[in-house]
Amino acid sequence: MNAPITIEGPSGTPDNRERLVVIGNGMAGCRAVEEILARDPARYAITIFGAEPRVNYNRIMLSPVLAGEKSFDEIVINPAEWYAENAITLVSGDPVTRIDRATQTVIAGSGRAEPYDRLVIATGSDPFIIPVPGKDLDGVVTFRDLDDVDKMLAAAEQGGTAVVIGGGLLGLEAAHGLNLRGMEVTVIHLMPTLMERQLDEAAGWLLKSELERRGQTILTGANTEEIIGKDGKVAGVRLKDGTEIAADIVVMAVGIRPAIGLAKEAGLDVERGIMVDDHMVTSDPAVMAVGECVQHRGTCYGLVAPLWDMCRALADAACDAPSGYEGSVTSTKLKVSGIDLFSAGDFSGGDGAEDIVMRDAARGVYKRVVVKDNRLVGAVLYGDTADGSWYFDLLRKGEDVSDIREALIFGQAFASGGALADPNSAVAALSDDAEICGCNGVSKARVVATIKQGACSLDAVRSQCKASASCGSCTGLVESLLALTLGDEVQEGVKTLCKCTTFSHADVRRLIREKQLKALPEVLQELHWSTPDGCAHCRPALNYYLLCEWPGEYQDDQQSRFVNERMHANIQKDGTYSVVPRMWGGITNPTELRAIADVVEKFNAPMVKVTGGQRLDIFGIKKEDLPAVWADLNAAGMVSGHAYGKALRTVKTCVGSEWCRFGTQDSTGLGVKLERMTWGSWMPHKFKIAVSGCPRNCAEATIKDFGVICVDSGYELHVGGNGGIKVRVTDLLCKAATEAETMEICAAFVQLYREEAWYLERTAPWIERVGLEYVKAALFDDPDKVKRLAARFRHSQQFMQDDPWAERAAGKHAELHQHLAEVRPFQMETV
Amino acid sequence: MIGDWLDIGPVDQIAPGHARTLPVRGGEEIAVFRTLNSEFHAIVNQCPHKQGPLSQGIVHGGVVTCPLHGWNISLKTGEALGDDEGCVPVIPLRVDAGRIYLLRSAVIGKRATAA
């Protein structure tokens, strides 16, 4: 089957037909010929050149061949007989090396010259090889043709480990095949999300989880540095971060490039692909081109569906009945058995585009359709793709979907169901014993009875019969039942975290804990977020909740941080930043003061100011200068003051018993100790502490989140003060006898606030909401409570007390501080 | 055709959900965004409200929230969303073979305007 074959057409008879030569025996070339034969079988004398030594086969079915689900014979499109029956000359295994447009002749590697009246270039595409050391080693293969599959199968027979570089469609299909063939597979993907061109973050996360469950190792955000060889053969892959992965075979599947070499050398117009008009004609009227090698209206296609439309237009033009090709809308399905995944159109969101999202965590389903100007423009489906073709059809036809808008996301059966198109009537039609909430086993009758007994809001229903109180996927059903039962009397429930969810802050925190949710996309999926990737309100909140719940485990998401916390400085109205170094307890020394003075002069800071929290604030620093400023401050022993964070800000102190004639205790010493214990911890909102040495309270401890007033007999501990818009004096929490006891209670109180307050809720409104008695009970009900809370705080602090400035000064996240480049108009003219 | 487009480097310079800046001598600084779906957009780096640096905002969907006062700006059209009114100039951008290109003629001389 692999030997070169040449099937000669009839010869010897005089032939005055036009000569059609096709370069490329792949799917596009052969389809073009089929289309021409269907229109006018007698018109052309046809010769097809193929580089591969075999007949035409269905390249997109190579994945099932690799996976062992199909044999080569099953994927052959046109067997040898087809060429003979249609009097086509097939020259395979003898690739064309040159096109001579002047004499209208193509020349093959063997020297064979074939004159043409009309030429069709269908050279397809070549795999893209990333230019890393080791790319030419034995055992590095691409995934493009049957030879590649044979190499992979040979490797799989030996067992061992495979690394697939590229987590796109092709790479994942290769990984799946090798995995099924018994190899241990690692997929290395440069982007943070698998198949990022076809999937959004949510669907990409589901896919990654499923592949990992099947035993593949998926490394996203992983950049290949080198393919390591041993004795000329591949031995492994090293990533930029230093990780090394052993490999007996490396599959390079990072993408494809239109194969334009022949056309370019022949002087045809090319950009990324061979330029063609709507009739697939190149810049030379005698030469046409079709398939993955062409660029039509600025687009190159790498999928099979557009080929069929292109070939129709080509054949129409070649048979003098030009119709014209207008580009294709494409859709994608992953050919990995057991994983249902579909994507089509534009789902980047944005203007006038409205997302409709449905998630069903229990079934692992994520559906998202994008509607714009009453038309469906994009769809991503994971877990349930039954309606993929229906959506694709709506999308291609551009039909007005406003009539079925409400039911669109539920799919064709529901949307076309007449009366059922109204979700409320669909719910009304359910029987009384229909289960509404699967998590808590609540029937429709019970939900309705609960509502009739006075539960007039979603929240009341949740708390009284537990329907929709767990995963939330039946929230829509419960809301329909509320509307059906009460009409306009439905009450709004408690405030939701943001518009993306029906859950409140408290629900979200509880469910993160109960369901052990440990990543942001996981929260969005499991809690049925209605937007694909959240918003500027919920992302920072969720990031904090995850960070608080899973210390040391959760990886902080910089993208979900407000600018100040991402840049570790405070943004000012002119876009510059202010920098506040930490001064423990408000105490400084000549070295620190000199370093601050030097920074002010060196970076031309226009202002230095003493803050209300007893620190020095350096204003007017540019984002690109921040790492250098921090390096200088670090060198003098100073670390980040977190003046920018929802975090411990400052511990303000008075001079206390060491100097003051009224001082009763060492308030500065205690302040420094408290600050050393609490710095670096992220909180729901900013958090301020003060220690006053006597009841004269010079450190203003009674308007702080945690305030200590020293007295002769010990320490009075105050909480919930605020000096902001609404001044609130602290409540007395308790008295402590020793410094150690004060520290322990402070740690416990901070942790209670961290675990129970809502994001962006200061201690003052938190205590007003839950009541001082609740806080006292939570701390002192049981003698062990303070100890347990304080222990959790200390555990969390292990992971928090690294100076964020030091790692930035050392070069981490340098891209956040640097411009991409600078544009100078003069250069623009000369480039 | 390449001549009309200014190559500003490879796509992997910008992490998903982030933006990088491009100062223009004699013109307005440009912010180049990459959404979580890896769509790329370029707009002038100034909120139409109080000229806040949009490049430093949180990106969600095709929208950036200004870090100063929380205006939501569409990355595709530059229009302020919701009840706010205003528009920031958009610079035509295309991605080709892993590199980002901006339309040269649009790179210079645009200023954000409040409506």
Coordinates of C-alpha atoms in Angstrom, one line a residue, chain A residues 226-659:
Chain A
E226 CA 14.3 22.2 24.4
I227 CA 13.8 18.7 23.2
I228 CA 16.4 16.6 25.0
G229 CA 18.2 13.9 23.0
K230 CA 20.3 10.9 23.9
D231 CA 22.4 9.2 21.2
G232 CA 20.6 11.1 18.5
K233 CA 17.2 9.9 19.7
V234 CA 14.6 11.9 21.7
A235 CA 14.7 11.4 25.4
G236 CA 12.6 14.1 26.9
V237 CA 11.4 17.7 26.9
R238 CA 12.6 20.5 29.0
L239 CA 10.3 23.5 29.7
K240 CA 11.3 27.1 30.2
D241 CA 10.6 26.8 34.0
G242 CA 13.2 24.0 34.2
T243 CA 10.7 21.0 34.4
E244 CA 11.9 18.0 32.5
I245 CA 9.6 15.3 31.2
A246 CA 10.9 12.0 29.9
A247 CA 9.6 11.0 26.5
D248 CA 10.1 8.1 24.0
I249 CA 8.3 10.0 21.4
V250 CA 7.5 13.7 21.0
V251 CA 4.5 14.7 18.8
M252 CA 4.7 18.3 17.5
A253 CA 1.1 19.5 17.0
V254 CA 1.2 23.2 17.5
G255 CA -0.5 24.2 14.3
I256 CA -0.4 24.2 10.5
R257 CA 0.9 26.6 7.8
P258 CA -0.5 26.9 4.3
A259 CA 2.0 25.2 1.9
I260 CA 2.7 28.0 -0.4
G261 CA 6.3 27.3 -1.5
L262 CA 5.6 26.2 -5.0
A263 CA 3.2 29.0 -5.7
K264 CA 5.6 31.6 -4.3
E265 CA 8.5 30.4 -6.4
A266 CA 6.3 30.5 -9.4
G267 CA 5.7 34.2 -8.7
L268 CA 2.0 34.0 -7.8
D269 CA 0.6 36.5 -5.3
V270 CA 0.9 35.0 -1.8
E271 CA 0.5 36.3 1.8
R272 CA -0.1 33.7 4.5
G273 CA -1.8 31.6 1.8
I274 CA -2.1 31.7 -2.0
M275 CA -4.3 34.7 -2.8
V276 CA -7.5 33.7 -4.6
D277 CA -10.6 35.5 -5.7
D278 CA -14.2 34.3 -5.1
H279 CA -13.7 31.8 -8.1
M280 CA -10.6 30.4 -6.5
V281 CA -8.5 31.9 -9.3
T282 CA -5.0 33.1 -8.3
S283 CA -3.1 36.1 -9.7
D284 CA -2.5 34.0 -12.9
P285 CA -5.9 33.3 -14.7
A286 CA -4.7 29.9 -15.8
V287 CA -3.9 28.8 -12.2
M288 CA -6.5 28.1 -9.6
A289 CA -5.9 27.1 -5.9
V290 CA -8.1 25.5 -3.3
G291 CA -8.1 24.1 0.2
E292 CA -5.9 24.9 3.2
C293 CA -3.2 26.5 1.0
V294 CA -5.3 29.4 0.0
Q295 CA -6.1 32.8 1.5
H296 CA -9.6 34.0 0.6
R297 CA -10.8 37.4 1.7
G298 CA -8.1 37.5 4.3
T299 CA -8.9 34.1 5.8
C300 CA -7.0 30.8 5.7
Y301 CA -9.0 27.8 6.8
G302 CA -7.6 24.8 8.6
L303 CA -10.8 22.8 8.8
V304 CA -12.5 20.5 6.3
A305 CA -15.9 22.0 5.9
P306 CA -14.8 25.1 3.9
L307 CA -13.2 22.8 1.3
W308 CA -16.5 21.6 0.1
D309 CA -17.8 25.1 -0.6
M310 CA -14.5 26.2 -2.2
C311 CA -14.5 23.1 -4.5
R312 CA -18.0 23.8 -5.7
A313 CA -17.1 27.4 -6.6
L314 CA -13.9 26.2 -8.3
A315 CA -15.7 23.6 -10.4
D316 CA -18.4 26.1 -11.4
A317 CA -15.7 28.5 -12.6
A318 CA -13.7 25.8 -14.3
C319 CA -16.9 24.7 -16.2
D320 CA -17.8 28.3 -17.2
A321 CA -20.7 28.7 -14.9
P322 CA -19.1 30.9 -12.2
S323 CA -21.0 31.1 -8.9
G324 CA -18.5 32.5 -6.4
Y325 CA -17.4 31.5 -2.9
E326 CA -18.2 33.9 0.0
G327 CA -16.2 32.4 2.9
S328 CA -17.3 29.8 5.4
V329 CA -18.5 29.8 9.0
T330 CA -16.8 26.9 10.6
S331 CA -17.6 24.6 13.5
T332 CA -15.4 22.3 15.5
K333 CA -15.9 18.9 17.1
L334 CA -13.2 17.0 19.0
K335 CA -12.9 13.4 17.8
V336 CA -12.2 11.9 21.2
S337 CA -14.7 9.3 22.1
G338 CA -16.8 10.0 25.1
I339 CA -16.0 13.7 25.1
D340 CA -18.8 15.8 23.6
L341 CA -17.5 19.2 22.6
F342 CA -18.7 21.6 19.9
S343 CA -17.9 25.1 19.0
A344 CA -18.9 27.4 16.2
G345 CA -18.8 31.0 15.2
D346 CA -17.8 34.0 17.3
F347 CA -18.1 33.7 21.0
S348 CA -15.7 36.4 22.0
G349 CA -18.6 38.4 23.5
G350 CA -18.5 42.2 23.5
D351 CA -20.7 44.8 22.0
G352 CA -24.3 44.2 21.6
A353 CA -23.5 40.6 22.0
E354 CA -25.4 38.9 24.7
D355 CA -24.3 35.6 26.4
I356 CA -26.8 33.0 27.4
V357 CA -25.1 30.5 29.7
M358 CA -26.4 27.2 31.1
R359 CA -24.4 25.1 33.4
D360 CA -25.4 21.7 34.9
A361 CA -22.6 20.7 37.2
A362 CA -24.2 17.3 38.0
R363 CA -24.0 16.2 34.4
G364 CA -20.8 18.1 33.6
V365 CA -22.6 20.3 31.0
Y366 CA -21.7 23.8 29.9
K367 CA -23.6 25.5 27.2
R368 CA -23.1 29.0 26.0
V369 CA -24.7 30.7 23.0
V370 CA -24.0 34.2 21.9
V371 CA -26.8 36.3 20.4
K372 CA -26.2 39.6 18.6
D373 CA -28.9 41.8 16.9
N374 CA -31.4 39.0 17.4
R375 CA -29.1 36.5 15.6
L376 CA -27.1 33.6 16.9
V377 CA -23.4 34.4 16.3
G378 CA -21.6 31.8 18.3
A379 CA -22.0 28.6 20.4
V380 CA -19.8 26.6 22.7
L381 CA -21.2 23.3 24.0
Y382 CA -19.5 20.8 26.4
G383 CA -21.0 17.6 27.7
D384 CA -24.2 17.8 25.7
T385 CA -23.7 18.6 22.0
A386 CA -27.0 17.2 20.7
D387 CA -28.1 20.7 19.6
G388 CA -24.8 21.6 18.0
S389 CA -26.0 21.1 14.5
W390 CA -29.2 23.0 15.2
Y391 CA -27.3 26.0 16.6
F392 CA -24.8 25.8 13.6
D393 CA -27.8 25.9 11.2
L394 CA -29.3 28.9 13.0
L395 CA -25.9 30.6 12.9
R396 CA -25.2 30.0 9.2
K397 CA -28.7 31.0 8.1
G398 CA -28.5 34.1 10.3
E399 CA -32.2 33.6 11.3
D400 CA -33.9 36.0 13.6
V401 CA -34.1 34.2 17.0
S402 CA -36.0 36.8 19.0
D403 CA -39.2 34.6 19.1
I404 CA -37.3 31.7 20.7
R405 CA -34.8 33.8 22.6
E406 CA -36.0 32.7 26.1
A407 CA -35.8 29.0 25.3
L408 CA -32.8 29.0 23.0
I409 CA -30.3 27.7 25.5
F410 CA -32.5 24.7 26.2
G411 CA -32.1 23.4 22.7
Q412 CA -34.2 22.6 19.7
A413 CA -36.8 20.3 21.3
F414 CA -37.6 22.9 23.9
A415 CA -37.4 26.0 21.7
S416 CA -39.6 24.6 19.0
G417 CA -42.2 23.2 21.4
G418 CA -44.8 25.9 20.9
A419 CA -46.4 26.5 24.3
L420 CA -43.3 25.0 25.9
A421 CA -41.2 27.9 24.7
D422 CA -42.3 29.8 27.7
P423 CA -40.2 28.3 30.6
N424 CA -43.0 29.1 33.0
S425 CA -45.6 27.1 31.1
A426 CA -43.1 24.2 30.8
V427 CA -42.7 24.2 34.6
A428 CA -46.5 24.5 35.1
A429 CA -46.9 21.4 33.0
L430 CA -44.7 19.3 35.3
S431 CA -46.6 16.9 37.6
D432 CA -46.7 17.5 41.3
D433 CA -44.3 14.7 42.1
A434 CA -41.7 15.9 39.6
E435 CA -38.4 16.3 41.3
I436 CA -37.3 20.0 41.2
C437 CA -34.1 19.8 43.3
G438 CA -32.1 16.7 42.7
C439 CA -29.5 17.5 45.3
N440 CA -32.0 17.7 48.2
G441 CA -34.8 15.6 46.7
V442 CA -37.5 18.2 46.7
S443 CA -40.6 17.7 44.6
K444 CA -42.6 20.3 42.8
A445 CA -45.5 19.9 45.3
R446 CA -43.3 20.5 48.2
V447 CA -41.8 23.7 46.7
V448 CA -45.2 25.0 45.9
A449 CA -46.5 24.2 49.4
T450 CA -43.4 26.0 50.9
I451 CA -44.2 29.0 48.8
K452 CA -47.9 28.9 49.8
Q453 CA -46.8 28.8 53.5
G454 CA -45.1 32.1 53.1
A455 CA -41.8 31.7 51.4
C456 CA -42.0 34.6 49.1
S457 CA -38.4 34.8 47.9
L458 CA -35.8 32.5 46.4
D459 CA -33.9 32.7 49.6
A460 CA -36.8 31.8 51.7
V461 CA -37.5 28.8 49.6
R462 CA -33.9 27.8 49.8
S463 CA -33.8 28.0 53.6
Q464 CA -37.2 26.4 54.2
C465 CA -37.2 23.4 51.9
K466 CA -33.6 23.4 50.7
A467 CA -34.7 23.4 47.0
S468 CA -31.9 25.1 45.0
A469 CA -29.8 25.5 48.1
S470 CA -26.9 23.2 47.0
C471 CA -25.7 23.4 43.4
G472 CA -28.3 25.9 42.2
S473 CA -28.9 24.3 38.8
C474 CA -32.7 24.3 39.6
T475 CA -32.8 28.0 40.5
G476 CA -34.6 28.8 37.3
L477 CA -37.3 26.2 38.0
V478 CA -37.8 27.5 41.6
E479 CA -38.0 31.0 40.2
S480 CA -40.7 29.9 37.7
L481 CA -42.6 28.2 40.6
L482 CA -42.5 31.4 42.6
A483 CA -43.8 33.4 39.6
L484 CA -46.5 30.8 38.9
T485 CA -47.6 30.6 42.5
L486 CA -47.3 34.3 43.6
G487 CA -47.5 36.3 40.4
D488 CA -46.2 39.8 41.2
E489 CA -45.8 39.2 44.9
V490 CA -42.4 37.5 44.6
Q491 CA -39.9 39.2 46.8
E492 CA -36.4 39.9 45.8
G493 CA -34.1 37.7 47.9
V494 CA -30.9 38.8 49.7
K495 CA -28.5 40.7 47.6
T496 CA -26.5 38.3 45.3
L497 CA -22.8 38.5 45.1
C498 CA -23.1 40.2 41.7
K499 CA -25.2 40.0 38.6
C500 CA -23.4 36.9 37.4
T501 CA -25.0 34.6 40.0
T502 CA -28.1 34.0 42.1
F503 CA -26.1 33.2 45.1
S504 CA -25.2 35.5 48.0
H505 CA -21.7 36.0 49.4
A506 CA -22.6 33.7 52.3
D507 CA -23.8 31.0 49.9
V508 CA -20.7 31.2 47.8
R509 CA -18.4 31.0 50.7
R510 CA -20.3 28.0 52.2
L511 CA -20.4 26.2 48.8
I512 CA -16.7 26.7 48.2
R513 CA -16.1 24.9 51.5
E514 CA -18.7 22.2 51.1
K515 CA -18.0 21.3 47.6
Q516 CA -14.2 21.7 48.0
L517 CA -14.0 24.1 45.1
K518 CA -10.4 25.1 44.5
A519 CA -10.1 27.0 41.3
L520 CA -11.9 30.0 39.8
P521 CA -13.3 28.3 36.7
E522 CA -14.5 25.4 38.9
V523 CA -16.5 27.8 41.1
L524 CA -18.1 29.4 38.0
Q525 CA -19.1 26.0 36.6
E526 CA -20.2 24.3 39.8
L527 CA -22.2 27.3 41.0
H528 CA -23.8 27.9 37.5
W529 CA -22.4 31.3 36.9
S530 CA -24.4 33.1 34.2
T531 CA -21.4 34.7 32.5
P532 CA -18.5 32.9 30.9
D533 CA -15.8 34.4 33.0
G534 CA -17.4 36.5 35.7
C535 CA -17.1 40.3 36.0
A536 CA -15.0 43.0 37.8
H537 CA -17.1 42.5 41.0
C538 CA -17.1 38.7 41.4
R539 CA -13.6 37.8 40.2
P540 CA -11.8 39.7 43.0
A541 CA -14.3 38.4 45.5
L542 CA -14.0 34.7 44.4
N543 CA -10.2 35.0 44.3
Y544 CA -10.2 36.2 47.9
Y545 CA -12.6 33.5 49.1
L546 CA -10.5 30.8 47.5
L547 CA -7.3 32.2 48.8
C548 CA -8.8 32.4 52.3
E549 CA -10.3 28.9 52.2
W550 CA -7.4 27.1 50.8
P551 CA -4.2 28.7 52.1
G552 CA -1.0 27.4 50.4
E553 CA -3.1 25.4 48.0
Y554 CA -5.0 28.0 45.9
Q555 CA -2.9 29.8 43.3
D556 CA -3.6 33.5 43.4
D557 CA -5.1 34.8 40.1
Q558 CA -3.4 38.1 39.2
Q559 CA -6.0 38.8 36.5
S560 CA -8.7 38.9 39.2
R561 CA -6.8 41.4 41.3
F562 CA -7.7 45.1 41.4
V563 CA -4.9 47.2 39.9
N564 CA -3.4 48.2 43.2
E565 CA -3.0 44.7 44.4
R566 CA -1.6 43.6 41.1
M567 CA 0.9 46.4 41.0
H568 CA 1.6 46.4 44.8
A569 CA 1.3 50.2 44.8
N570 CA -1.6 52.7 44.8
I571 CA -2.8 54.1 41.5
Q572 CA -3.3 57.9 41.5
K573 CA -5.6 60.0 39.3
D574 CA -2.8 60.7 36.7
G575 CA -2.0 57.0 36.4
T576 CA 1.2 57.1 38.4
Y577 CA 1.6 55.2 41.7
S578 CA 2.4 56.0 45.3
V579 CA 4.7 53.7 47.3
V580 CA 4.5 53.2 51.1
P581 CA 7.2 51.1 52.7
R582 CA 6.4 49.3 55.9
M583 CA 7.6 50.9 59.1
W584 CA 6.9 48.5 61.9
G585 CA 4.7 50.1 64.5
G586 CA 5.4 53.5 62.9
I587 CA 9.0 53.4 64.1
T588 CA 11.9 54.3 61.7
N589 CA 15.6 54.9 61.7
P590 CA 18.3 56.9 59.8
T591 CA 19.0 54.2 57.3
E592 CA 15.4 53.9 56.3
L593 CA 14.9 57.7 56.1
R594 CA 18.0 58.0 54.0
A595 CA 16.9 55.3 51.6
I596 CA 13.5 57.0 51.3
A597 CA 15.1 60.4 50.7
D598 CA 17.4 58.8 48.0
V599 CA 14.4 57.2 46.2
V600 CA 12.5 60.5 46.2
E601 CA 15.5 62.3 44.6
K602 CA 16.5 59.5 42.2
F603 CA 13.0 59.0 40.8
N604 CA 12.0 62.7 41.0
A605 CA 9.0 61.9 43.2
P606 CA 7.0 65.2 43.3
M607 CA 5.7 64.6 46.9
V608 CA 6.4 62.7 50.1
K609 CA 3.7 62.7 52.7
V610 CA 3.2 61.4 56.3
T611 CA 0.1 59.3 56.2
G612 CA -2.6 58.9 58.9
G613 CA -1.2 55.5 59.7
Q614 CA 2.2 56.8 60.6
R615 CA 4.0 55.9 57.4
L616 CA 5.8 57.9 54.6
D617 CA 4.0 57.9 51.2
I618 CA 6.1 58.5 48.1
F619 CA 4.0 59.9 45.2
G620 CA 4.3 60.1 41.5
I621 CA 6.2 56.9 40.7
K622 CA 5.8 55.6 37.1
K623 CA 4.8 51.9 36.7
E624 CA 8.0 51.1 34.9
D625 CA 10.1 52.5 37.8
L626 CA 8.3 50.6 40.5
P627 CA 10.7 47.5 40.5
A628 CA 13.7 49.8 40.8
V629 CA 12.2 51.8 43.6
W630 CA 11.4 48.6 45.5
A631 CA 14.9 47.2 44.9
D632 CA 16.3 50.4 46.6
L633 CA 13.9 50.2 49.5
N634 CA 14.5 46.5 49.9
A635 CA 18.2 47.2 50.1
A636 CA 17.6 49.3 53.1
G637 CA 15.7 46.5 54.8
M638 CA 12.2 47.8 54.0
V639 CA 9.3 45.7 52.7
S640 CA 5.9 46.4 51.2
G641 CA 3.6 48.4 53.4
H642 CA 0.5 46.9 51.7
A643 CA -1.1 50.4 51.7
Y644 CA -2.7 49.3 48.5
G645 CA -4.3 46.1 49.6
K646 CA -7.4 44.6 51.1
A647 CA -5.0 43.5 53.8
L648 CA -3.4 44.5 57.1
R649 CA -2.5 48.1 56.5
T650 CA -0.7 49.6 59.5
V651 CA -0.4 49.2 63.2
K652 CA -0.4 52.7 64.7
T653 CA 1.2 53.2 68.1
C654 CA 1.9 55.9 70.7
V655 CA 5.3 55.9 72.5
G656 CA 4.0 54.1 75.6
S657 CA 5.8 53.3 78.8
E658 CA 9.2 53.5 77.3
W659 CA 9.1 57.3 77.1

